[in-house]
Each structure stands twice: as structure tokens, then as C-alpha cells.
Short mmCIF file of C-alpha atoms in Angstrom, two decimals:
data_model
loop_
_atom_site.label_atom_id
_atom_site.label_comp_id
_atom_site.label_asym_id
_atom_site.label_seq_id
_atom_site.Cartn_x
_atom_site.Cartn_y
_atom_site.Cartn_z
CA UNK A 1 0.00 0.00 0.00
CA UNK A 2 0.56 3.79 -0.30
CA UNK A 3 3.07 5.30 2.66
CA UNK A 4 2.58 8.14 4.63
CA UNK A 5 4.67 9.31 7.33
CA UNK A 6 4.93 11.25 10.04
CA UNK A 7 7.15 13.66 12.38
CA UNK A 8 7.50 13.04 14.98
CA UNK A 9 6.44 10.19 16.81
CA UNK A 10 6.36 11.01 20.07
CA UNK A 11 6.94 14.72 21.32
CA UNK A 12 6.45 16.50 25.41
CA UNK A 13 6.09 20.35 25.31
CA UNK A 14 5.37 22.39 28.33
CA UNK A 15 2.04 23.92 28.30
CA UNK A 16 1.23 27.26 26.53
CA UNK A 17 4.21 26.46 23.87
CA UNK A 18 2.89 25.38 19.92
CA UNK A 19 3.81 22.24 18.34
CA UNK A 20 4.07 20.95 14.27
CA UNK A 21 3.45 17.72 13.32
CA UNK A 22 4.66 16.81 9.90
CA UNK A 23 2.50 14.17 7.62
CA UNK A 24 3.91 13.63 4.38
CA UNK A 25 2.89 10.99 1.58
CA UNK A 26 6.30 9.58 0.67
CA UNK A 27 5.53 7.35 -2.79
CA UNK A 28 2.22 9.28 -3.90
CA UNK A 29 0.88 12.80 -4.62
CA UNK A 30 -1.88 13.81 -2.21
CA UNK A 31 -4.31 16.10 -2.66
CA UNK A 32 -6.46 15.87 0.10
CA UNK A 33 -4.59 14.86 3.48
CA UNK A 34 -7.00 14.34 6.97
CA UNK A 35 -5.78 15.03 10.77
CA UNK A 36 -7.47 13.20 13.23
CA UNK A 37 -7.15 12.67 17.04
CA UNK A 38 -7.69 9.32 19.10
CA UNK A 39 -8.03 9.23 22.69
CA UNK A 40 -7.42 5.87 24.53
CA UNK A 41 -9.50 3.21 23.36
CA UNK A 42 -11.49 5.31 21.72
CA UNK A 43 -11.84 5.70 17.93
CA UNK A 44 -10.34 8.16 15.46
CA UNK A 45 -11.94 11.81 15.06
CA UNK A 46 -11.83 13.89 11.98
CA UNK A 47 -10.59 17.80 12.91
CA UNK A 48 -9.97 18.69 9.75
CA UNK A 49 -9.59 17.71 6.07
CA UNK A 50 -6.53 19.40 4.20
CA UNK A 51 -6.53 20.53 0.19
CA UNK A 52 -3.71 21.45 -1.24
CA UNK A 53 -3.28 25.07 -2.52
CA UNK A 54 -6.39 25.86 0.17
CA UNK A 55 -7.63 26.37 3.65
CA UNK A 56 -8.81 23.21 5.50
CA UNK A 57 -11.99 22.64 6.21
CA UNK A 58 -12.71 21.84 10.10
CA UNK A 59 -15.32 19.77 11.99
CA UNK A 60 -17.98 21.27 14.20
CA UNK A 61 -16.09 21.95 17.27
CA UNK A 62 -12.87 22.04 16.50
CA UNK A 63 -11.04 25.51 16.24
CA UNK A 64 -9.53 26.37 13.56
CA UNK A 65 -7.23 29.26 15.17
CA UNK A 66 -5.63 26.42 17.51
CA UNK A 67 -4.85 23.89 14.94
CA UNK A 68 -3.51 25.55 12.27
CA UNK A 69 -3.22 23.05 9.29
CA UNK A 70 -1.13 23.93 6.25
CA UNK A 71 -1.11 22.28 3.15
CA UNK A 72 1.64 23.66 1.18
CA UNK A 73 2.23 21.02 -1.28
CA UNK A 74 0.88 17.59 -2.71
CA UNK A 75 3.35 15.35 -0.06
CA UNK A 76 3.26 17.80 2.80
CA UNK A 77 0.47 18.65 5.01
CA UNK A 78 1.71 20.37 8.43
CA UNK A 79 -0.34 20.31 12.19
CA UNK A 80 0.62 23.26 14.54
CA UNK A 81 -0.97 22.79 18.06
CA UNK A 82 -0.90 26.15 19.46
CA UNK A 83 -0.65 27.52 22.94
CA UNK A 84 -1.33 23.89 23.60
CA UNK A 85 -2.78 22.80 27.09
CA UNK A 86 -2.64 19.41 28.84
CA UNK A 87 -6.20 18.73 27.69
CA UNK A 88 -4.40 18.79 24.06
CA UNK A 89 -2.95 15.81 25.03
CA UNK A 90 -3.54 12.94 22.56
CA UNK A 91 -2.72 11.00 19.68
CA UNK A 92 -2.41 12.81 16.19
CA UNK A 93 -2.91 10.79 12.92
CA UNK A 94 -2.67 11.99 9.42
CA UNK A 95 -4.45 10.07 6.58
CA UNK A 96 -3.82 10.82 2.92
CA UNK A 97 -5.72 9.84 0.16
CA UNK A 98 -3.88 8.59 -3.29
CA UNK A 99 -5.86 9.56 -6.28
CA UNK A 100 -4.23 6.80 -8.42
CA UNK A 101 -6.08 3.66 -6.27
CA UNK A 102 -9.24 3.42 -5.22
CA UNK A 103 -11.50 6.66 -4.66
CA UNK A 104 -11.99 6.11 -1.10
CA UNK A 105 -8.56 4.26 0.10
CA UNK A 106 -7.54 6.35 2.45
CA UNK A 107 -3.10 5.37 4.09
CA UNK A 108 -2.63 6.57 7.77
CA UNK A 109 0.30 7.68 8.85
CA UNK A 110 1.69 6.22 12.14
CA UNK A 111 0.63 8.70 14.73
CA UNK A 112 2.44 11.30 17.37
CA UNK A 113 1.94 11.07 20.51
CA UNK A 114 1.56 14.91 22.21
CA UNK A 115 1.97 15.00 26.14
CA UNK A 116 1.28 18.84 27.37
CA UNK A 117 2.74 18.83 30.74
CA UNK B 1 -28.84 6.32 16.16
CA UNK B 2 -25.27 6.86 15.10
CA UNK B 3 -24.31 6.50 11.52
CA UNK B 4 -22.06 3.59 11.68
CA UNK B 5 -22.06 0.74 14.99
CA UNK B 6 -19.29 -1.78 15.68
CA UNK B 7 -19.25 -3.55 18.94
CA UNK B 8 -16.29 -2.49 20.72
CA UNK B 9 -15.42 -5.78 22.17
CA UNK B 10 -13.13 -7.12 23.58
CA UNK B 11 -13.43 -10.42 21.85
CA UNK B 12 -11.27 -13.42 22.69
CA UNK B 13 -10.76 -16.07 20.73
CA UNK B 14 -8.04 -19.08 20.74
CA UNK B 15 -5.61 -19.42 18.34
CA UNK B 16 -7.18 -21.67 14.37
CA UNK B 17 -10.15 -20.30 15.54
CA UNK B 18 -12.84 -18.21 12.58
CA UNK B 19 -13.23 -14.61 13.54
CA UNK B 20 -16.17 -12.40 12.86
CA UNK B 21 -16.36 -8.80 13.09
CA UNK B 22 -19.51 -6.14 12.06
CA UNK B 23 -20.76 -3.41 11.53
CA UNK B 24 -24.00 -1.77 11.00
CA UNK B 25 -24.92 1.26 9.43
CA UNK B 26 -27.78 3.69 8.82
CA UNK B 27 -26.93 5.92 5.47
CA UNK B 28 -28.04 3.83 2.50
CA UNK B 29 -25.83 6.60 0.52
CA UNK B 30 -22.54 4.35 1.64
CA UNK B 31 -21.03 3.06 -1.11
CA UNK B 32 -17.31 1.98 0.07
CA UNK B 33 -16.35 -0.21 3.03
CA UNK B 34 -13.30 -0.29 4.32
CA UNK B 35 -11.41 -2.49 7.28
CA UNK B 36 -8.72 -1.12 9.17
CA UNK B 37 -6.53 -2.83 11.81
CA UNK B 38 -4.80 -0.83 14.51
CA UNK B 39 -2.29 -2.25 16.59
CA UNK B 40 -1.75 -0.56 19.62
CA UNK B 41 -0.39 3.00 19.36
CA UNK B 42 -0.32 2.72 16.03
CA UNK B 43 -1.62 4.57 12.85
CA UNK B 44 -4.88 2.61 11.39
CA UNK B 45 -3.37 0.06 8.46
CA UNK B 46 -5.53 -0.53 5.66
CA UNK B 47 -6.69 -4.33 5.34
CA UNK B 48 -9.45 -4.48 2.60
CA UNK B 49 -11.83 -2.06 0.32
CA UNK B 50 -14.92 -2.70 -0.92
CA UNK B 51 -17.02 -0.82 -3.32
CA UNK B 52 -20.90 -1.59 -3.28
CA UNK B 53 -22.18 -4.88 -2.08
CA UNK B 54 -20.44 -8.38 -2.61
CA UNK B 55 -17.30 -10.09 -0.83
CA UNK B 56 -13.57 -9.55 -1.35
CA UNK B 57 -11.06 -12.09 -0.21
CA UNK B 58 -7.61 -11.39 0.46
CA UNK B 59 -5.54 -14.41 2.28
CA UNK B 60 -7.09 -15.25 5.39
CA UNK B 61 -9.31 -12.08 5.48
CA UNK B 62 -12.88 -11.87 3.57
CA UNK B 63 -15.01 -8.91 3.32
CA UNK B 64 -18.72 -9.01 2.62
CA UNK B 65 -21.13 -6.02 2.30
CA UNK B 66 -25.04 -6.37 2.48
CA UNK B 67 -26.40 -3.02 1.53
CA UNK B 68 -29.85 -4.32 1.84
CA UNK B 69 -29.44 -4.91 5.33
CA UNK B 70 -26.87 -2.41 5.70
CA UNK B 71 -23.69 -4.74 7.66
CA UNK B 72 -20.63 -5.32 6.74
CA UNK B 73 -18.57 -8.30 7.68
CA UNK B 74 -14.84 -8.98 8.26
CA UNK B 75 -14.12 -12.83 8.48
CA UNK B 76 -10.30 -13.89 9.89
CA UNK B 77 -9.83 -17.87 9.02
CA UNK B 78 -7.20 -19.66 11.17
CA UNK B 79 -6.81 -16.36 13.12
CA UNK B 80 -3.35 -15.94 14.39
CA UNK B 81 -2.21 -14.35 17.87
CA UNK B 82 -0.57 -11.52 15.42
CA UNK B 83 -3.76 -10.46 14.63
CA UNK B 84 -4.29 -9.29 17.73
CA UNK B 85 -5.02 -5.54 17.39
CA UNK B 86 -8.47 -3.41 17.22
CA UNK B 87 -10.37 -3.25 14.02
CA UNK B 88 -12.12 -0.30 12.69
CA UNK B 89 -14.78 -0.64 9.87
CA UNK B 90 -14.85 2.49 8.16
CA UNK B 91 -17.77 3.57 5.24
CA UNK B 92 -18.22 7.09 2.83
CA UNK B 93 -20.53 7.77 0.16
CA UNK B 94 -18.42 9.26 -2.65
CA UNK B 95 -14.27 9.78 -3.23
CA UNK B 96 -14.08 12.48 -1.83
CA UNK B 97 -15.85 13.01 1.56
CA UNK B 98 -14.71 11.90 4.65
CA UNK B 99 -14.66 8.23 5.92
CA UNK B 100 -16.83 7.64 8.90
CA UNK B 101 -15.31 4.88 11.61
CA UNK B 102 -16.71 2.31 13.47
CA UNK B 103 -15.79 2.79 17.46
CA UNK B 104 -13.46 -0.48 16.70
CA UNK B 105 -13.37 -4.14 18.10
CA UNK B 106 -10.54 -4.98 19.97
CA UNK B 107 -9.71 -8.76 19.38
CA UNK B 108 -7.29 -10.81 21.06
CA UNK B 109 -6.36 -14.21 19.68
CA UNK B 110 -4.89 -16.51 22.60
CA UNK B 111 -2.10 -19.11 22.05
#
């Protein structure tokens, strides 16, 4: 399958700092990346779907000015947590679909980890 | 009535053993099924896609979609204690809008 990846894994930040997490399709071109967020045991939920070349479009509830997603180019889509608090703590996955398989097949990327202390 | 259910689990089986995982669903406009599996701490991997109704085997692992009863199936033969992991049946209507998730089942396979 399609590979996405993602930077980094596993990062700590003290509270009230920002944070970027990098997703990037490595073999494909992606026009449309996803962020979602997973709590424990719980399943994944959308915040935002990315388009390159233009602003992402967020879920109900989550705000935009906080997580500021930027899609600058077809392998790169970029997650800034900012003036993030410990209830920001969770796990961050990227998703990116490849135009050149199936219309829905969405590829994860393999998480980060964010602990606001 | 949310859009897509999937018992959470857990669900324990021993090792040989035939697993079966669901999901229900209550938009008719679904028109591809996906299964993901999810080890722990990890990002969802994609196992199998379906588009419309019918079954799709891959090795051990067989997809089948009923649209006129609206479930979808994930069968495991001679399930293996590296399946272990939580699996997450995901659904959308066209390319290009968002998949919706299952909650997951986590399954354990026992030596």
C-alpha cells in the first residue's frame, strides 16, 4: 500500500508552547490529506480535512485558530498545536488519500503522541 | 442512532479459531467499506476495500457487504495471535468526503 509518514512520533512540550506535526505521503501525490485525534480506546476523530493550494476545512467543534493546518504542497500537510494545554494531550494521525487507487482508500500515517505537561 | 455501529469488544478467541467482526450502518448513501486494523499505538493500516455490495477475499481475510441490510462483515480464518489488534470498519458515500469509523473491536487471539 501507499506510505505516509509522520514527524514526529512522540513529542512532550510544556504547556502554553505550539507544536508541528509533519504528515507527508512519501511514494504518492496527495491532494487531500485528513488530521485526526484518538483518545485511549477510543476511535479516530476527523478535525480537519486538508486541500492542497487551500484552507482546510474543520469539523464542528474544532477551532480552527488552535490547529492551524497547512497544506503547502501535494506530499506535505503540516499540524501546529498552538498555545497547547494538557487537555491537548492525545494521539495525532494523518491520513492521505492517493488519487491513483481506489477513490476512497484512504493510508494513515503512524501517529504522534503529544503530552502537554 | 449513530451513523455507523461496531461492537467495541473485547473479543477473545483461541488461536485456528474463525473470527467475525460487524458493523451496521444507517446511510443507505454508503457506497465503500473499508477495514482497518490498529495495533496498539499505532496509525490505522488498511486491510481491505470494498465498493458496493459483494465479498472480497484477500488471504485469510474476507469482506462481505449487504447493503440491503446495511452490515458489513470482516471474516479472519485460522486467526493468528498476530492479529491481535483493534479493528475499525470504516464507510463514505463518494471519493471524496470523509470516511466515517466504526468505534473499533478490539480482538485478542490466545495461544
Amino acid at each position: 500500500g501507499a506510505v505516509v509518514s509522520q514527524h514526529p512520533s512522540w513529542v512532550i512540550c510544556k504547556s502554553g508552547t505550539s507544536v508541528k506535526i509533519e504528515c507527508r505521503s512519501l511514494d504518492f501525490q496527495a491532494t487531500t490529506m485528513f488530521w485526526y485525534r484518538q483518545f485511549p480506546k477510543q476511535s479516530l476523530m476527523l478535525m480537519a480535512t486538508s486541500n492542497e493550494g487551500s484552507k482546510a476545512t474543520y469539523e464542528q467543534g474544532v477551532e480552527k485558530d488552535k490547529f492551524l493546518i497547512n497544506h503547502a504542497s501535494l506530499t506535505l500537510s503540516t499540524l501546529t498545536v498552538t498555545s497547547a494545554h494538557p487537555e491537548d494531550s492525545s494521539f495525532y494521525i494523518c491520513s492521505a488519500r492517493d488519487p491513483n487507487r481506489g477513490p476512497s482508500e484512504q493510508y494513515f500515517g503512524p501517529g504522534t503522541r503529544l503530552t502537554v505537561t | 442512532q449513530k451513523e455507523v455501529e461496531q461492537d467495541p469488544g473485547p473479543l477473545s478467541v483461541p488461536e485456528g479459531a474463525i473470527v467475525s467482526l460487524n458493523c451496521t450502518y444507517s446511510n443507505s448513501a454508503f457506497q465503500y467499506f473499508m477495514w482497518y486494523r490498529q495495533y496498539s499505538r499505532k496509525g490505522p493500516e488498511l486491510l481491505m476495500y470494498t465498493y458496493s455490495s459483494g465479498n472480497k477475499e484477500d488471504g485469510r481475510f474476507t469482506a462481505q457487504v449487504d447493503k440491503s441490510s446495511k452490515y458489513i462483515s470482516l471474516f479472519i480464518r485460522d486467526s493468528q495471535p498476530s492479529d491481535s489488534a483493534t479493528y475499525l470498519c470504516a464507510m463514505t458515500t463518494t471519493g471524496n468526503t470523509p470516511l466515517v469509523f466504526g468505534k473499533g473491536t478490539r480482538l485478542s487471539v490466545i495461544a
